[in-house]
Coordinates of C-alpha atoms in Angstrom, one line a residue:
Chain V
X1 CA -14.2 -91.1 235.5
X2 CA -15.2 -95.1 235.2
X3 CA -13.0 -95.6 237.6
X4 CA -14.2 -92.5 240.7
X5 CA -17.2 -93.8 240.2
X6 CA -16.6 -97.7 240.9
X7 CA -14.7 -96.7 244.0
X8 CA -17.5 -94.6 245.0
X9 CA -20.1 -97.4 244.5
X10 CA -17.7 -99.4 246.3
X11 CA -17.5 -97.1 249.0
X12 CA -20.9 -96.8 249.0
X13 CA -21.4 -100.9 249.4
X14 CA -19.3 -101.2 252.3
X15 CA -21.2 -97.9 254.1
X16 CA -24.3 -100.2 253.5
X17 CA -23.3 -103.1 254.7
X18 CA -21.4 -102.9 257.3
X19 CA -23.7 -101.9 259.6
X20 CA -24.8 -106.0 259.1
X21 CA -21.2 -107.0 259.5
X22 CA -21.4 -105.5 262.8
X23 CA -24.7 -107.0 263.9
X24 CA -23.1 -110.2 262.5
X25 CA -20.7 -110.1 264.8
X26 CA -22.9 -109.4 267.6
X27 CA -25.3 -112.0 266.9
X28 CA -22.3 -114.6 268.3
X29 CA -22.5 -112.8 271.5
X30 CA -22.1 -109.6 272.8
X31 CA -18.8 -107.4 272.6
X32 CA -17.5 -104.0 274.0
X33 CA -16.5 -101.5 271.3
X34 CA -12.8 -101.7 270.8
X35 CA -13.1 -105.4 270.6
X36 CA -15.8 -104.9 267.8
X37 CA -13.5 -102.4 266.0
X38 CA -10.4 -104.6 266.0
X39 CA -12.9 -107.8 264.6
X40 CA -13.9 -105.6 261.4
X41 CA -10.7 -104.2 261.3
X42 CA -9.0 -107.4 261.1
X43 CA -10.5 -108.5 257.4
X44 CA -8.6 -106.2 254.9
X45 CA -10.9 -103.6 253.4
X46 CA -13.7 -103.2 255.6
X47 CA -12.9 -100.5 257.9
X48 CA -10.1 -97.8 257.6
X49 CA -10.2 -95.6 260.5
X50 CA -11.9 -96.9 263.9
X51 CA -13.2 -94.1 265.1
X52 CA -15.9 -94.6 262.3
X53 CA -17.3 -97.1 263.8
X54 CA -19.0 -95.3 266.6
X55 CA -21.1 -93.3 264.8
X56 CA -22.8 -96.6 263.2
X57 CA -23.2 -97.9 266.6
X58 CA -24.6 -94.9 267.7
X59 CA -26.9 -95.3 264.9
X60 CA -27.9 -98.8 265.5
X61 CA -28.5 -98.3 269.1
X62 CA -30.6 -95.4 268.7
X63 CA -32.7 -97.5 265.9
X64 CA -33.2 -100.1 268.6
X65 CA -30.8 -102.7 267.0
X66 CA -28.4 -103.1 269.6
X67 CA -28.7 -101.9 273.5
X68 CA -25.4 -101.9 275.5
X69 CA -24.7 -102.5 279.3
X70 CA -21.9 -101.7 281.5
X71 CA -19.4 -104.2 282.8
X72 CA -16.3 -104.3 285.1
X73 CA -12.7 -105.1 283.5
X74 CA -10.3 -107.1 285.2
X75 CA -8.1 -104.7 283.2
X76 CA -8.9 -101.1 282.8
X77 CA -12.1 -99.0 282.8
X78 CA -15.6 -100.1 282.9
X79 CA -16.6 -101.3 279.2
X80 CA -19.9 -100.8 277.7
X81 CA -21.1 -104.2 276.0
X82 CA -23.3 -103.9 273.0
X83 CA -25.6 -106.6 272.2
X84 CA -28.3 -107.5 269.9
X85 CA -31.9 -106.9 270.4
X86 CA -35.0 -108.5 269.2
X87 CA -35.3 -106.3 266.5
X88 CA -31.7 -106.5 265.6
X89 CA -32.1 -110.1 265.2
X90 CA -34.5 -109.8 262.9
X91 CA -33.2 -107.2 260.7
X92 CA -30.0 -109.3 260.4
X93 CA -32.4 -112.4 259.2
X94 CA -33.7 -109.9 256.9
X95 CA -31.1 -108.6 255.5
X96 CA -29.3 -112.1 255.4
X97 CA -31.9 -113.4 253.2
X98 CA -31.7 -110.6 250.7
X99 CA -28.1 -110.6 250.6
X100 CA -27.7 -114.1 249.5
X101 CA -30.4 -113.3 246.5
X102 CA -28.9 -110.9 245.8
X103 CA -25.1 -112.1 245.6
X104 CA -26.2 -115.3 244.0
X105 CA -27.7 -113.1 241.1
X106 CA -25.0 -110.9 240.8
X107 CA -22.4 -113.9 241.0
X108 CA -24.5 -115.9 238.4
X109 CA -23.7 -113.0 235.4
X110 CA -20.4 -112.8 236.6
X111 CA -19.2 -116.2 236.8
X112 CA -21.2 -116.6 233.6
X113 CA -19.2 -113.9 232.1
X114 CA -16.1 -115.7 233.2
X115 CA -16.7 -119.2 231.8
X116 CA -17.8 -117.9 228.8
X117 CA -14.1 -116.5 227.2
X118 CA -15.8 -115.9 224.0
X119 CA -18.3 -112.9 225.5
X120 CA -15.4 -111.9 227.5
X121 CA -13.3 -111.2 225.2
X122 CA -15.5 -109.6 222.7
X123 CA -16.8 -107.6 225.7
X124 CA -13.4 -106.5 226.3
X125 CA -12.8 -105.1 222.7
X126 CA -16.7 -103.3 223.2
X127 CA -15.8 -101.5 226.3
X128 CA -12.6 -98.9 225.1
X129 CA -15.0 -97.7 222.8
X130 CA -17.6 -96.8 224.8
X131 CA -15.4 -95.2 227.8
Chain W
X1 CA -0.7 -90.7 283.5
X2 CA 1.5 -88.3 282.0
X3 CA 0.3 -84.6 281.5
X4 CA 1.4 -84.6 277.5
X5 CA -0.4 -87.1 276.7
X6 CA -3.4 -86.2 278.7
X7 CA -3.2 -82.8 276.7
X8 CA -3.0 -84.7 273.4
X9 CA -6.1 -87.0 274.6
X10 CA -8.4 -83.6 275.1
X11 CA -6.8 -81.8 271.5
X12 CA -8.1 -84.7 270.0
X13 CA -11.4 -85.1 271.7
X14 CA -11.7 -81.1 271.5
X15 CA -11.1 -81.5 267.7
X16 CA -13.4 -84.0 267.5
X17 CA -16.1 -82.0 269.4
X18 CA -15.8 -78.7 267.1
X19 CA -16.3 -80.9 264.0
X20 CA -19.6 -82.4 265.9
X21 CA -21.2 -79.4 265.1
X22 CA -24.7 -79.5 263.7
X23 CA -25.4 -83.0 265.0
X24 CA -28.1 -83.1 267.4
X25 CA -26.4 -82.6 271.2
X26 CA -27.6 -86.4 272.5
X27 CA -25.6 -88.0 269.7
X28 CA -22.3 -86.0 269.9
X29 CA -22.5 -86.6 273.6
X30 CA -22.4 -90.5 272.8
X31 CA -20.5 -90.1 270.4
X32 CA -17.6 -88.3 272.5
X33 CA -18.3 -90.1 275.1
X34 CA -18.0 -93.7 272.5
X35 CA -14.7 -92.1 271.4
X36 CA -13.4 -91.3 275.0
X37 CA -14.1 -94.4 276.6
X38 CA -12.3 -96.3 273.4
X39 CA -9.3 -94.1 273.7
X40 CA -9.6 -95.3 277.8
X41 CA -9.7 -98.8 277.1
X42 CA -7.1 -98.7 274.7
X43 CA -4.5 -97.0 277.0
X44 CA -5.1 -99.7 279.7
X45 CA -4.0 -102.1 277.2
X46 CA -0.6 -100.2 276.9
X47 CA 2.3 -101.8 278.6
X48 CA 3.7 -99.0 278.8
X49 CA 1.9 -95.4 278.6
X50 CA 4.1 -93.7 275.9
X51 CA 3.6 -91.0 273.6
X52 CA 3.9 -93.1 270.8
X53 CA 1.6 -95.6 272.0
X54 CA -0.9 -92.9 272.3
X55 CA -0.7 -91.3 269.2
X56 CA -0.8 -95.0 267.7
X57 CA -4.2 -94.9 269.4
X58 CA -5.6 -91.8 268.1
X59 CA -4.0 -92.4 264.5
X60 CA -6.1 -95.5 264.2
X61 CA -9.1 -93.7 265.2
X62 CA -8.7 -91.4 262.4
X63 CA -9.2 -87.9 261.8
X64 CA -12.1 -85.9 264.0
X65 CA -13.5 -84.4 260.7
X66 CA -13.9 -88.2 259.2
X67 CA -15.7 -89.2 261.8
X68 CA -17.8 -86.4 261.7
X69 CA -18.2 -86.6 258.6
X70 CA -19.6 -90.3 258.9
X71 CA -21.7 -89.6 261.8
X72 CA -23.5 -86.9 259.5
X73 CA -23.9 -89.5 256.7
X74 CA -25.2 -91.4 259.5
X75 CA -27.8 -89.4 261.1
X76 CA -28.9 -87.9 257.9
X77 CA -27.5 -84.3 258.6
X78 CA -26.5 -82.4 255.7
X79 CA -23.0 -80.7 256.2
X80 CA -23.2 -76.5 256.3
X81 CA -20.4 -75.3 255.0
X82 CA -19.5 -72.0 256.9
X83 CA -20.0 -68.9 254.5
X84 CA -16.8 -67.9 252.6
X85 CA -16.0 -64.4 251.5
X86 CA -18.2 -65.0 248.1
X87 CA -21.0 -66.1 249.9
X88 CA -20.8 -63.1 252.4
X89 CA -20.1 -60.8 249.8
X90 CA -23.2 -61.6 247.5
X91 CA -24.9 -61.4 250.8
X92 CA -24.3 -57.8 251.5
X93 CA -24.3 -56.4 247.7
X94 CA -27.4 -57.9 247.1
X95 CA -29.6 -55.9 248.9
X96 CA -27.5 -52.6 249.5
X97 CA -25.1 -52.9 246.6
X98 CA -26.6 -51.1 244.6
X99 CA -26.8 -48.2 247.0
X100 CA -23.4 -48.1 247.2
X101 CA -22.1 -48.1 243.8
X102 CA -25.5 -47.5 241.9
X103 CA -26.1 -50.8 239.2
X104 CA -22.5 -52.1 239.8
X105 CA -22.9 -52.9 243.4
X106 CA -25.7 -55.2 242.7
X107 CA -24.6 -56.3 239.3
X108 CA -21.0 -57.4 241.4
X109 CA -23.7 -59.0 244.2
X110 CA -25.1 -61.2 241.0
X111 CA -21.8 -62.8 239.9
X112 CA -21.3 -63.6 243.4
X113 CA -23.9 -64.9 244.0
X114 CA -23.5 -67.1 240.4
X115 CA -19.6 -67.8 241.0
X116 CA -20.5 -69.5 244.6
X117 CA -21.4 -72.9 244.4
X118 CA -22.8 -73.1 248.2
X119 CA -26.6 -72.5 246.3
X120 CA -28.1 -74.0 243.5
X121 CA -29.6 -73.2 240.4
X122 CA -32.9 -71.9 241.9
X123 CA -31.8 -70.5 245.2
X124 CA -29.4 -68.2 242.8
X125 CA -32.5 -67.3 240.7
X126 CA -34.6 -66.3 243.8
X127 CA -31.6 -64.4 244.9
X128 CA -31.2 -62.1 241.2
X129 CA -35.1 -61.6 241.1
X130 CA -36.7 -61.6 244.3
X131 CA -36.0 -58.2 243.8
X132 CA -34.3 -57.5 241.0
X133 CA -31.5 -54.4 242.1
X134 CA -31.9 -55.2 245.7
X135 CA -33.4 -52.0 247.8
X136 CA -33.0 -49.9 244.7
X137 CA -34.1 -51.9 242.6
X138 CA -37.3 -52.4 244.7
X139 CA -37.8 -48.6 245.2
X140 CA -37.8 -47.8 241.4
X141 CA -40.7 -50.6 241.4
X142 CA -42.8 -49.0 243.7
X143 CA -42.2 -45.5 242.2
X144 CA -43.3 -47.5 238.6
X145 CA -46.1 -48.8 240.3
X146 CA -47.3 -45.9 242.4
X147 CA -46.9 -43.3 239.4
X148 CA -50.7 -43.1 238.6
X149 CA -51.8 -43.0 242.2
X150 CA -49.4 -40.1 243.2
X151 CA -49.5 -37.6 239.9
X152 CA -53.1 -38.2 238.3
X153 CA -52.4 -38.1 234.7
X154 CA -55.2 -35.4 233.0
X155 CA -56.0 -34.9 229.8
X156 CA -57.2 -31.5 228.4
X157 CA -59.3 -31.2 225.4
X158 CA -59.1 -28.4 223.4
X159 CA -61.6 -26.6 221.1
X160 CA -59.8 -25.0 218.0
X161 CA -59.5 -21.6 219.5
X162 CA -57.3 -23.2 222.2
X163 CA -59.9 -22.7 225.2
X164 CA -60.3 -25.8 227.2
X165 CA -63.3 -27.7 226.5
X166 CA -62.9 -30.5 228.9
X167 CA -60.7 -31.8 231.5
X168 CA -60.4 -35.8 231.8
X169 CA -58.7 -36.9 234.6
X170 CA -57.4 -40.6 235.4
X171 CA -55.9 -41.9 237.9
X172 CA -55.9 -40.6 241.9
X173 CA -55.7 -43.1 244.9
X174 CA -59.1 -45.1 244.7
X175 CA -59.2 -46.5 248.6
X176 CA -58.8 -50.3 247.0
X177 CA -55.5 -48.8 244.8
X178 CA -54.4 -47.5 248.2
X179 CA -54.2 -50.5 250.4
X180 CA -52.7 -52.2 247.3
X181 CA -49.9 -49.6 247.3
X182 CA -49.5 -49.7 251.1
X183 CA -48.9 -53.6 250.5
X184 CA -47.1 -53.5 247.5
X185 CA -44.3 -50.7 249.8
X186 CA -44.6 -53.2 252.5
X187 CA -43.6 -56.7 250.1
X188 CA -41.4 -54.5 248.2
X189 CA -39.2 -52.7 251.5
X190 CA -38.8 -56.6 253.1
X191 CA -38.2 -58.5 249.9
X192 CA -34.3 -58.3 250.0
X193 CA -34.1 -58.9 253.5
X194 CA -36.1 -61.8 253.5
X195 CA -34.2 -63.5 250.3
X196 CA -31.0 -62.5 252.5
X197 CA -32.1 -64.5 255.4
X198 CA -33.4 -67.1 252.9
X199 CA -30.3 -67.4 251.1
X200 CA -28.0 -67.4 254.5
X201 CA -29.9 -70.4 255.4
X202 CA -29.7 -72.4 252.4
X203 CA -25.6 -72.4 251.9
X204 CA -24.8 -75.8 251.9
X205 CA -21.2 -77.7 251.5
X206 CA -19.4 -77.8 248.3
X207 CA -20.3 -81.4 247.0
X208 CA -17.5 -83.6 248.3
X209 CA -15.4 -85.2 245.4
X210 CA -16.4 -89.1 244.4
X211 CA -15.1 -90.4 247.6
X212 CA -18.1 -90.2 249.8
X213 CA -16.7 -92.2 252.5
X214 CA -13.3 -90.9 253.1
X215 CA -13.6 -93.0 256.1
X216 CA -13.9 -96.6 254.2
X217 CA -12.0 -96.1 251.1

């Protein structure tokens, strides 16, 4: 039960942060969708099926965070390139600030716990009883 | 491009289109276009256009149902469950079950209603109580309510010799009572139908297993 809840939490965290990973990738320059998908798939655990990126792209385009332009490709059909809008840049900046604060906060407790071996052990002893 | 491979792609997109039902048309079209472009792009990158290569592209894209689930999540569209036998049974038996098999028919409907997980407890209460017994229950409620008007009750007062000295009658329609009765009759007559329509629109998808993000797990 606890493990299942943890899986859900991780899945939700990935889902929630994936949007900002896409915005961050695009802040380095425009990309076409399969390229974005590949970049995200290269990082372990971010995306398992490529198709699920498209609903996200569609959503952030509707929200005006990205815009698209068609460009001819030398090797295949024309490509739809994604580019960050001003609103997208702003959203990314706001997220980065909040993410840093949040991550530092969590790290503070997690790393504090690990450094204190005594605390870890007593926590370990307490856990099975409550589980 | 081989014919068989085109069919693989068409099958995939066809399944995706079916799964995307329920999303706004514009979103559906956009997603289908983008996935089609993705497949075309990836196909053009293949050294040899073979079935294996194409199947790999589609496998990496993932199940259409996963893509559709993600789309519903991103656009905040509730998943709609198509009514199963239990739900259909409940929707039929609640209003008219009592006509087919008196009392028992309606009770079976109630059992199906509560067994199904397609409704919230609140909806189940509404389905059970508005009105209890379906059309039959509504009819009885109307008869009970109409009783004083239809058959005015008269009380005769007798003297010691058994002669009636006076008669006092209660009931008998006043105009306000008549109007109320007609309103009640109409309300009771349509209540079972309104409830069924309401329940039909409230059918929801079974709660999914803990993994809410099948695609990103």
